[in-house]
Coordinates of C-alpha atoms in Angstrom, one line a residue:
M1240 CA -79.6 79.8 166.8
G1241 CA -78.2 76.1 166.5
M1242 CA -74.5 75.3 167.3
W1243 CA -73.6 74.8 163.6
Q1244 CA -75.0 78.2 162.7
R1245 CA -73.1 79.9 165.7
M1246 CA -69.8 78.2 164.7
F1247 CA -70.0 79.4 161.2
K1248 CA -71.4 82.9 161.8
K1249 CA -69.4 85.4 160.0
E1250 CA -68.3 88.6 161.5
S1251 CA -68.9 92.0 160.0
L1252 CA -66.0 93.8 158.7
D1253 CA -67.4 97.0 160.0
T1254 CA -67.2 95.8 163.6
Y1255 CA -63.5 95.1 163.2
M1256 CA -62.8 98.4 161.6
R1257 CA -64.5 100.2 164.6
S1258 CA -62.7 98.0 167.1
D1259 CA -59.2 98.4 165.5
G1260 CA -59.7 102.1 164.6
H1261 CA -58.0 103.0 167.9
F1262 CA -54.7 101.7 166.8
E1263 CA -52.1 104.4 166.2
K1264 CA -51.5 104.6 162.5
S1265 CA -47.7 104.9 162.4
L1266 CA -46.3 102.5 159.6
N1267 CA -45.4 103.3 156.2
A1268 CA -44.1 101.3 153.3
K1269 CA -40.5 101.5 154.4
D1270 CA -41.4 100.4 157.9
L1271 CA -43.3 97.4 156.4
I1272 CA -40.5 96.3 154.3
A1273 CA -38.1 96.6 157.4
L1274 CA -40.6 94.5 159.3
G1275 CA -40.8 91.9 156.6
I1276 CA -37.1 91.7 156.0
G1277 CA -36.7 91.4 159.6
A1278 CA -38.9 88.4 159.6
V1279 CA -37.8 86.6 156.4
I1280 CA -34.0 87.2 156.5
G1281 CA -32.5 85.6 159.6
S1282 CA -29.2 83.6 160.3
G1283 CA -30.5 81.2 157.6
I1284 CA -29.2 83.5 154.9
F1285 CA -25.7 82.5 155.9
V1286 CA -26.4 78.9 156.1
L1287 CA -29.2 77.8 153.7
P1288 CA -27.7 78.7 150.3
G1289 CA -24.5 76.7 151.1
T1290 CA -26.0 73.6 152.5
V1291 CA -28.7 73.1 150.2
A1292 CA -26.3 73.7 147.1
A1293 CA -23.8 71.1 148.6
T1294 CA -26.6 68.4 149.3
T1295 CA -29.2 68.9 146.7
T1296 CA -28.9 71.4 143.9
G1297 CA -25.2 72.4 143.2
P1298 CA -24.6 75.8 141.8
A1299 CA -28.1 75.7 140.5
I1300 CA -29.3 76.7 143.9
I1301 CA -30.2 80.1 142.4
F1302 CA -32.9 78.3 140.3
S1303 CA -34.5 76.9 143.4
F1304 CA -34.7 80.3 145.0
I1305 CA -36.4 81.9 141.9
L1306 CA -39.0 79.0 141.8
A1307 CA -39.6 79.2 145.6
A1308 CA -39.9 83.0 145.3
L1309 CA -42.5 82.5 142.4
V1310 CA -44.6 80.2 144.6
S1311 CA -44.4 82.5 147.5
S1312 CA -45.4 85.4 145.3
L1313 CA -48.8 83.8 144.7
V1314 CA -49.4 83.7 148.4
A1315 CA -48.1 87.2 148.9
M1316 CA -50.5 88.5 146.3
A1317 CA -53.4 87.0 148.0
Y1318 CA -52.2 88.4 151.5
S1319 CA -51.9 91.7 149.8
E1320 CA -55.5 91.8 148.5
M1321 CA -56.8 90.5 151.9
S1322 CA -54.8 93.2 153.9
T1323 CA -56.0 96.1 151.7
A1324 CA -59.6 95.0 151.5
M1325 CA -59.5 94.3 155.2
P1326 CA -57.0 96.5 157.0
V1327 CA -57.6 95.0 160.5
A1328 CA -55.4 93.3 163.1
G1329 CA -55.1 89.5 163.3
S1330 CA -54.1 88.4 159.8
A1331 CA -55.6 85.2 158.6
Y1332 CA -57.4 84.8 161.8
S1333 CA -59.7 87.8 161.1
Y1334 CA -59.9 87.0 157.4
G1335 CA -61.2 83.6 158.3
N1336 CA -63.9 85.0 160.6
V1337 CA -65.0 87.5 158.1
I1338 CA -65.1 85.2 155.0
F1339 CA -65.7 81.7 156.3
G1340 CA -67.0 81.9 159.8
E1341 CA -65.8 82.1 163.4
V1342 CA -64.8 78.5 163.7
V1343 CA -62.5 78.7 160.7
G1344 CA -60.9 81.9 162.0
W1345 CA -60.4 80.3 165.3
V1346 CA -58.6 77.3 163.8
L1347 CA -56.3 79.7 161.9
G1348 CA -55.7 81.8 165.0
W1349 CA -54.9 78.7 167.0
A1350 CA -52.4 77.4 164.6
L1351 CA -50.8 80.9 163.9
I1352 CA -50.5 81.6 167.7
L1353 CA -48.4 78.3 168.0
E1354 CA -46.5 79.3 164.7
Y1355 CA -45.5 82.8 166.0
M1356 CA -44.5 81.7 169.6
L1357 CA -42.5 78.5 168.5
S1358 CA -40.8 80.3 165.8
V1359 CA -39.6 83.0 168.2
S1360 CA -38.7 80.5 170.9
A1361 CA -36.6 78.4 168.5
V1362 CA -34.8 81.4 167.1
S1363 CA -34.1 82.7 170.6
T1364 CA -32.3 79.5 171.4
G1365 CA -30.3 80.0 168.3
W1366 CA -29.4 83.5 169.4
S1367 CA -28.2 82.2 172.8
A1368 CA -25.9 79.7 171.1
Y1369 CA -24.4 82.4 168.7
F1370 CA -24.1 84.9 171.6
A1371 CA -22.3 82.4 173.9
N1372 CA -19.9 81.7 171.1
L1373 CA -19.3 85.3 170.5
I1374 CA -18.4 86.0 174.2
S1375 CA -16.8 82.6 174.9
P1376 CA -13.2 84.3 174.8
L1377 CA -14.3 86.6 177.7
V1378 CA -17.1 84.9 179.7
K1379 CA -18.3 81.4 179.8
I1380 CA -22.1 81.0 180.4
P1381 CA -22.5 78.3 183.4
T1382 CA -23.8 75.0 181.8
A1383 CA -26.9 75.1 184.2
L1384 CA -27.9 78.3 182.6
S1385 CA -27.2 77.4 179.0
G1386 CA -30.1 75.0 178.0
A1387 CA -33.6 74.0 178.3
Y1388 CA -34.7 72.1 181.4
N1389 CA -32.8 68.8 181.4
P1390 CA -31.3 67.9 184.8
A1391 CA -29.8 64.8 183.4
G1392 CA -27.8 66.9 181.1
G1393 CA -27.1 69.5 183.7
T1394 CA -29.1 72.2 182.2
Y1395 CA -32.0 74.0 183.9
I1396 CA -32.7 77.2 182.0
N1397 CA -31.4 78.8 178.8
I1398 CA -31.0 82.2 180.6
V1399 CA -29.7 84.2 177.5
A1400 CA -32.8 83.1 175.5
V1401 CA -35.1 84.3 178.2
V1402 CA -33.3 87.7 178.5
I1403 CA -33.5 88.5 174.8
V1404 CA -37.1 87.6 174.5
L1405 CA -37.9 89.8 177.5
L1406 CA -35.7 92.7 176.1
I1407 CA -37.7 92.5 172.8
G1408 CA -40.9 92.6 174.6
L1409 CA -39.8 95.6 176.5
L1410 CA -38.8 97.3 173.4
L1411 CA -42.2 96.6 171.8
R1412 CA -44.1 97.9 174.9
G1413 CA -42.9 101.4 174.1
G1414 CA -45.1 101.4 171.0
L1415 CA -44.2 101.1 167.3
R1416 CA -43.4 104.7 166.8
Q1417 CA -40.3 104.4 169.2
S1418 CA -39.3 100.6 168.6
K1419 CA -39.5 100.8 164.9
R1420 CA -36.6 103.0 164.8
V1421 CA -34.4 100.4 166.4
E1422 CA -36.0 97.7 164.2
N1423 CA -35.1 99.6 161.1
A1424 CA -31.6 100.3 162.1
M1425 CA -31.0 96.6 162.9
V1426 CA -32.5 95.7 159.4
L1427 CA -30.3 98.1 157.7
F1428 CA -27.1 97.0 159.5
K1429 CA -28.1 93.3 158.6
V1430 CA -28.5 94.1 155.0
I1431 CA -25.1 96.0 154.9
I1432 CA -23.4 92.9 156.4
I1433 CA -25.0 90.7 153.7
L1434 CA -24.1 93.1 150.9
A1435 CA -20.5 93.1 152.3
F1436 CA -20.3 89.4 152.0
I1437 CA -21.6 89.6 148.3
I1438 CA -19.3 92.4 147.2
I1439 CA -16.2 90.9 148.9
G1440 CA -17.0 87.4 147.7
F1441 CA -17.7 88.5 144.1
F1442 CA -13.9 89.4 143.8
F1443 CA -13.0 85.7 144.6
I1444 CA -15.6 83.8 142.3
K1445 CA -14.0 81.3 140.0
S1446 CA -16.0 80.4 137.0
S1447 CA -14.7 76.9 137.1
N1448 CA -16.8 76.3 140.4
Y1449 CA -20.1 76.8 138.3
H1450 CA -19.2 73.7 136.2
P1451 CA -21.3 71.7 136.0
L1452 CA -24.1 74.2 136.8
I1453 CA -26.6 71.4 137.2
P1454 CA -24.6 68.3 138.5
K1455 CA -25.7 65.0 137.4
R1456 CA -28.4 63.2 139.6
V1457 CA -26.9 61.1 142.4
N1458 CA -29.1 59.5 145.1
G1459 CA -32.0 61.8 144.5
A1460 CA -30.1 64.9 144.6
F1461 CA -28.8 67.3 141.8
G1462 CA -30.2 67.3 138.3
W1463 CA -33.6 69.0 137.7
Q1464 CA -35.1 66.7 140.5
G1465 CA -32.6 68.3 142.9
I1466 CA -33.6 71.8 141.8
I1467 CA -37.3 70.9 142.5
T1468 CA -36.4 69.3 145.9
G1469 CA -34.3 72.3 146.8
T1470 CA -37.3 74.5 146.0
S1471 CA -39.3 72.9 148.7
M1472 CA -36.4 73.1 151.0
V1473 CA -35.7 76.8 150.5
F1474 CA -39.5 77.8 150.2
F1475 CA -39.6 77.9 154.1
A1476 CA -36.8 80.5 154.1
F1477 CA -39.5 82.9 152.7
L1478 CA -42.0 82.4 155.5
G1479 CA -42.7 85.4 157.6
F1480 CA -43.9 87.8 155.1
D1481 CA -47.4 86.8 156.1
A1482 CA -46.8 88.2 159.6
L1483 CA -47.0 91.7 157.9
S1484 CA -50.6 91.4 157.4
S1485 CA -51.1 91.5 161.3
S1486 CA -49.9 95.2 161.1
A1487 CA -52.5 96.4 158.7
A1488 CA -54.6 98.3 161.4
E1489 CA -51.5 100.4 162.2
V1490 CA -50.6 101.4 158.7
K1491 CA -50.9 104.6 157.0
N1492 CA -52.8 104.1 153.7
P1493 CA -53.0 100.4 153.9
K1494 CA -54.4 100.2 150.2
R1495 CA -51.1 101.5 148.9
N1496 CA -48.6 100.5 151.7
M1497 CA -49.6 96.9 152.3
P1498 CA -48.9 95.6 148.8
I1499 CA -45.6 97.4 148.7
G1500 CA -44.5 96.1 152.0
I1501 CA -45.5 92.4 151.4
I1502 CA -44.4 92.1 147.9
G1503 CA -41.4 94.3 148.2
T1504 CA -40.3 92.0 151.2
L1505 CA -40.6 89.0 148.9
I1506 CA -38.6 90.5 145.9
I1507 CA -35.8 91.8 148.2
A1508 CA -35.5 88.5 150.1
A1509 CA -35.4 86.4 146.9
V1510 CA -32.7 88.7 145.4
L1511 CA -30.5 88.5 148.4
Y1512 CA -30.9 84.8 149.0
G1513 CA -30.3 84.0 145.2
I1514 CA -27.2 86.2 145.0
M1515 CA -25.8 84.6 148.3
G1516 CA -26.3 81.3 146.9
L1517 CA -24.6 82.4 143.6
V1518 CA -21.6 84.1 145.3
S1519 CA -21.1 81.2 147.8
T1520 CA -20.9 78.4 145.1
G1521 CA -18.7 80.8 142.9
M1522 CA -16.1 81.3 145.9
V1523 CA -15.9 77.5 146.8
H1524 CA -16.9 74.4 145.0
Y1525 CA -20.3 73.4 146.1
T1526 CA -19.1 69.9 147.3
K1527 CA -17.3 71.8 150.3
L1528 CA -20.3 73.8 151.5
N1529 CA -22.1 71.2 153.6
V1530 CA -20.8 72.7 156.8
A1531 CA -22.4 74.4 159.9
D1532 CA -21.4 77.8 158.7
P1533 CA -20.9 77.9 154.9
A1534 CA -20.8 81.5 154.4
A1535 CA -18.0 82.1 157.1
F1536 CA -16.3 78.9 155.7
A1537 CA -16.4 80.2 152.1
L1538 CA -14.7 83.6 153.3
Q1539 CA -12.0 81.7 155.3
Q1540 CA -11.3 79.5 152.3
V1541 CA -10.4 82.6 150.3
G1542 CA -8.1 84.1 153.1
Q1543 CA -10.7 86.3 154.7
N1544 CA -10.3 85.2 158.2
W1545 CA -12.2 87.9 159.8
A1546 CA -15.3 86.2 158.5
S1547 CA -16.6 84.5 161.5
L1548 CA -16.9 87.7 163.6
I1549 CA -18.8 89.5 160.9
I1550 CA -21.1 86.6 160.2
T1551 CA -21.8 86.0 163.9
I1552 CA -22.8 89.6 164.3
G1553 CA -25.1 89.4 161.1
A1554 CA -26.7 86.3 162.5
L1555 CA -27.3 88.0 165.9
I1556 CA -29.0 91.0 164.3
G1557 CA -30.7 88.9 161.8
M1558 CA -32.3 86.6 164.5
A1559 CA -33.1 89.6 166.7
T1560 CA -35.1 91.2 163.9
M1561 CA -37.0 88.1 163.3
M1562 CA -37.9 87.8 166.9
Y1563 CA -39.1 91.3 167.0
T1564 CA -41.4 91.0 163.9
M1565 CA -42.8 87.6 165.1
T1566 CA -43.4 88.8 168.7
Y1567 CA -45.1 91.8 167.4
A1568 CA -47.3 89.6 165.1
A1569 CA -48.2 87.3 168.0
S1570 CA -49.3 90.1 170.2
R1571 CA -51.6 91.5 167.5
L1572 CA -53.0 88.0 166.9
I1573 CA -53.6 87.4 170.5
Y1574 CA -55.3 90.8 170.8
A1575 CA -57.6 90.0 167.8
V1576 CA -58.7 86.7 169.2
G1577 CA -59.3 88.4 172.6
R1578 CA -61.1 91.2 170.9
D1579 CA -63.7 88.7 169.8
G1580 CA -64.2 87.3 173.4
L1581 CA -62.5 83.9 172.4
L1582 CA -59.8 84.4 175.0
P1583 CA -60.1 85.6 178.7
G1584 CA -58.1 88.1 180.6
G1585 CA -58.9 91.2 178.7
V1586 CA -56.3 90.6 176.2
G1587 CA -58.5 92.2 173.6
K1588 CA -58.0 95.8 175.1
L1589 CA -55.7 98.6 173.9
N1590 CA -54.0 100.9 176.4
K1591 CA -54.4 104.8 176.0
Q1592 CA -51.5 105.0 173.5
G1593 CA -53.4 102.6 171.3
N1594 CA -51.1 99.4 171.9
P1595 CA -52.4 95.9 172.9
N1596 CA -49.9 95.7 175.7
R1597 CA -51.9 93.0 177.7
A1598 CA -51.7 90.8 174.6
L1599 CA -47.9 91.7 174.3
T1600 CA -47.3 90.7 177.9
I1601 CA -49.0 87.3 177.6
A1602 CA -47.1 86.7 174.3
T1603 CA -43.7 87.7 175.8
I1604 CA -44.1 85.5 179.0
V1605 CA -45.1 82.5 177.2
I1606 CA -42.4 82.8 174.6
A1607 CA -39.9 83.2 177.4
L1608 CA -41.1 80.2 179.2
F1609 CA -40.8 78.1 176.0
S1610 CA -37.4 79.7 175.3
G1611 CA -36.0 79.0 178.6
L1612 CA -37.4 75.6 179.6
V1613 CA -38.7 73.6 176.7
P1614 CA -36.6 71.7 174.2
L1615 CA -37.8 72.8 170.9
D1616 CA -36.0 70.7 168.3
K1617 CA -39.0 68.3 167.9
L1618 CA -41.7 71.1 167.7
V1619 CA -40.3 73.8 165.3
D1620 CA -41.6 72.0 162.3
L1621 CA -45.2 72.6 163.6
V1622 CA -44.4 76.3 162.5
N1623 CA -44.7 75.3 158.9
V1624 CA -48.0 73.6 159.4
G1625 CA -49.6 76.6 160.7
T1626 CA -48.3 78.9 158.2
L1627 CA -49.3 76.6 155.1
L1628 CA -52.7 76.1 156.3
A1629 CA -53.2 79.9 156.6
F1630 CA -51.8 80.1 153.0
V1631 CA -54.4 77.6 151.8
V1632 CA -57.4 79.4 153.5
V1633 CA -56.2 82.8 152.6
S1634 CA -55.7 82.0 148.9
L1635 CA -59.1 80.3 148.7
G1636 CA -60.6 83.2 150.6
I1637 CA -60.0 85.4 147.6
L1638 CA -62.8 83.7 145.8
P1639 CA -65.7 84.5 148.0
L1640 CA -64.1 87.9 149.0
R1641 CA -64.7 89.4 145.5
H1642 CA -68.4 88.8 146.0
R1643 CA -68.7 90.4 149.4
K1644 CA -70.8 93.6 149.1
D1645 CA -69.6 94.9 152.5
V1646 CA -65.8 94.9 151.5
N1647 CA -64.2 97.7 149.7
H1648 CA -62.5 96.5 146.4
D1649 CA -60.8 99.6 145.2
G1650 CA -57.5 98.6 146.5
Y1651 CA -54.9 96.0 145.1
K1652 CA -56.4 92.8 143.4
M1653 CA -54.7 89.5 142.9
P1654 CA -54.3 89.0 139.1
G1655 CA -55.3 85.9 137.3
Y1656 CA -58.6 85.7 139.2
P1657 CA -59.9 82.9 139.9
V1658 CA -57.2 80.6 138.5
M1659 CA -54.2 82.1 140.5
P1660 CA -55.7 82.0 144.0
I1661 CA -56.7 78.3 143.3
I1662 CA -53.2 77.4 142.1
S1663 CA -51.8 79.2 145.2
A1664 CA -54.1 77.2 147.4
L1665 CA -53.2 73.9 145.7
L1666 CA -49.3 74.6 145.9
S1667 CA -49.6 75.3 149.5
A1668 CA -51.7 72.2 150.3
F1669 CA -49.1 70.2 148.3
L1670 CA -46.3 71.5 150.6
I1671 CA -48.3 70.4 153.6
T1672 CA -48.2 66.8 152.4
Q1673 CA -44.4 66.9 152.0
L1674 CA -44.0 67.5 155.9
H1675 CA -43.0 64.8 158.1
V1676 CA -45.8 62.5 159.4
E1677 CA -44.9 63.1 163.0
T1678 CA -45.3 66.8 162.3
L1679 CA -48.7 66.3 160.9
I1680 CA -49.7 64.1 163.9
A1681 CA -48.5 66.5 166.4
A1682 CA -50.3 69.4 164.4
G1683 CA -53.5 67.2 164.6
I1684 CA -53.3 66.8 168.3
W1685 CA -52.8 70.6 168.5
F1686 CA -55.9 71.3 166.5
I1687 CA -58.0 68.9 168.4
I1688 CA -57.1 70.7 171.7
G1689 CA -58.0 73.9 169.9
I1690 CA -61.5 72.6 168.8
I1691 CA -62.1 71.5 172.4
L1692 CA -61.2 74.8 173.9
Y1693 CA -63.4 76.7 171.2
M1694 CA -66.5 74.3 171.9
T1695 CA -66.1 74.7 175.8
Y1696 CA -65.1 78.3 176.2
G1697 CA -65.1 80.2 172.8
V1698 CA -68.4 79.7 171.4
R1699 CA -70.0 80.6 174.7
H1700 CA -68.0 83.8 175.2
S1701 CA -67.9 84.9 171.6
R1702 CA -68.9 88.6 171.3
M1703 CA -70.5 87.8 168.0
N1704 CA -72.8 85.2 169.4
Q1705 CA -73.8 87.1 172.5

């Protein structure tokens, strides 16, 4: 078999189903929604609605969230069909392997490994900052232990970020049956805090703050152009629902529960984000919300000075649940790539309890190193490249998926075939073009490294090509 044929050889779905059949099936629709809300709604819900309203949309921020949710829903429907037709671990990596061939799956897996790990590392540094602020009246963290390795600035390791990553890794090592209870409780508490803000803020809304609903256009912001620009800005707030597809091999009745989990997550997130924007701009005039903590600021402006503590606790819980879901997704992705022989070290093995703890250990250690030692402010935009690339491939993958005879199609199907999958792919590709040039160059370098690794190691050790 020639190199080209080996690279584009497609994996059998039956092989994956047999390999992943040893996972413990412990997740129901409620657990999936908790995982999804944990990933999608972090500290950004207390910041993004206010800052985007102040700088780009005005009170019309709710229209941007609605449009962003509609765009996201197209991709969510594609993921729902993929995960019900192929309930295996690995998300877009496994889908790419089955539908397009191994090299496509590898590129997606390589991109998503970076996405999951960088996103957790970036959030862990934010968690560290919020935590330091919370305990500052009692304890001050030494400067040397408060930031990434930068001797010139006096910082050597972000110890709090490392500790929170390791704690989440330990929580996940106990298996989903135990750790999901903690995750579900944290998500519930986070939603209660968000609802408390909404309910309290509702009584301080002034209708005059909504006028004009769509401010006149000024320097590229506001007007309908501002709503469109705001849509592209808030779209990234919904990223994370795709990580749910990594859990498909551990879901009871995936044909029913996967669509409920993915689409349900998106609906709940869209409603909460939209109402947060509506209430924030009703409490305080949008021109005043361009601050670091607009939700806390809005409550303070109406005399609710207890706001900072509640918002800080909500942000800490929100970031912790996001790190939990993405670390979980990273471990399942690394397991899936190792399962196919494309990574060394036996990371594609499950323990006796049906958990991929080797993959989880690798993911936790790498994330902790990034969190503690590497300045991430220039790298986090790479998260969006990997996500959007996966969106394009998964959306287009619906087209050949419908013609595969070895795939059971009696579950959820994306409506509007074949037009809707194509529109979903085009919109995701358009959003890639809107990213910074520096981000695209860095992503290109990462993909080149990945291709070199695949050509020198992966293609020779691939189980499918043995």
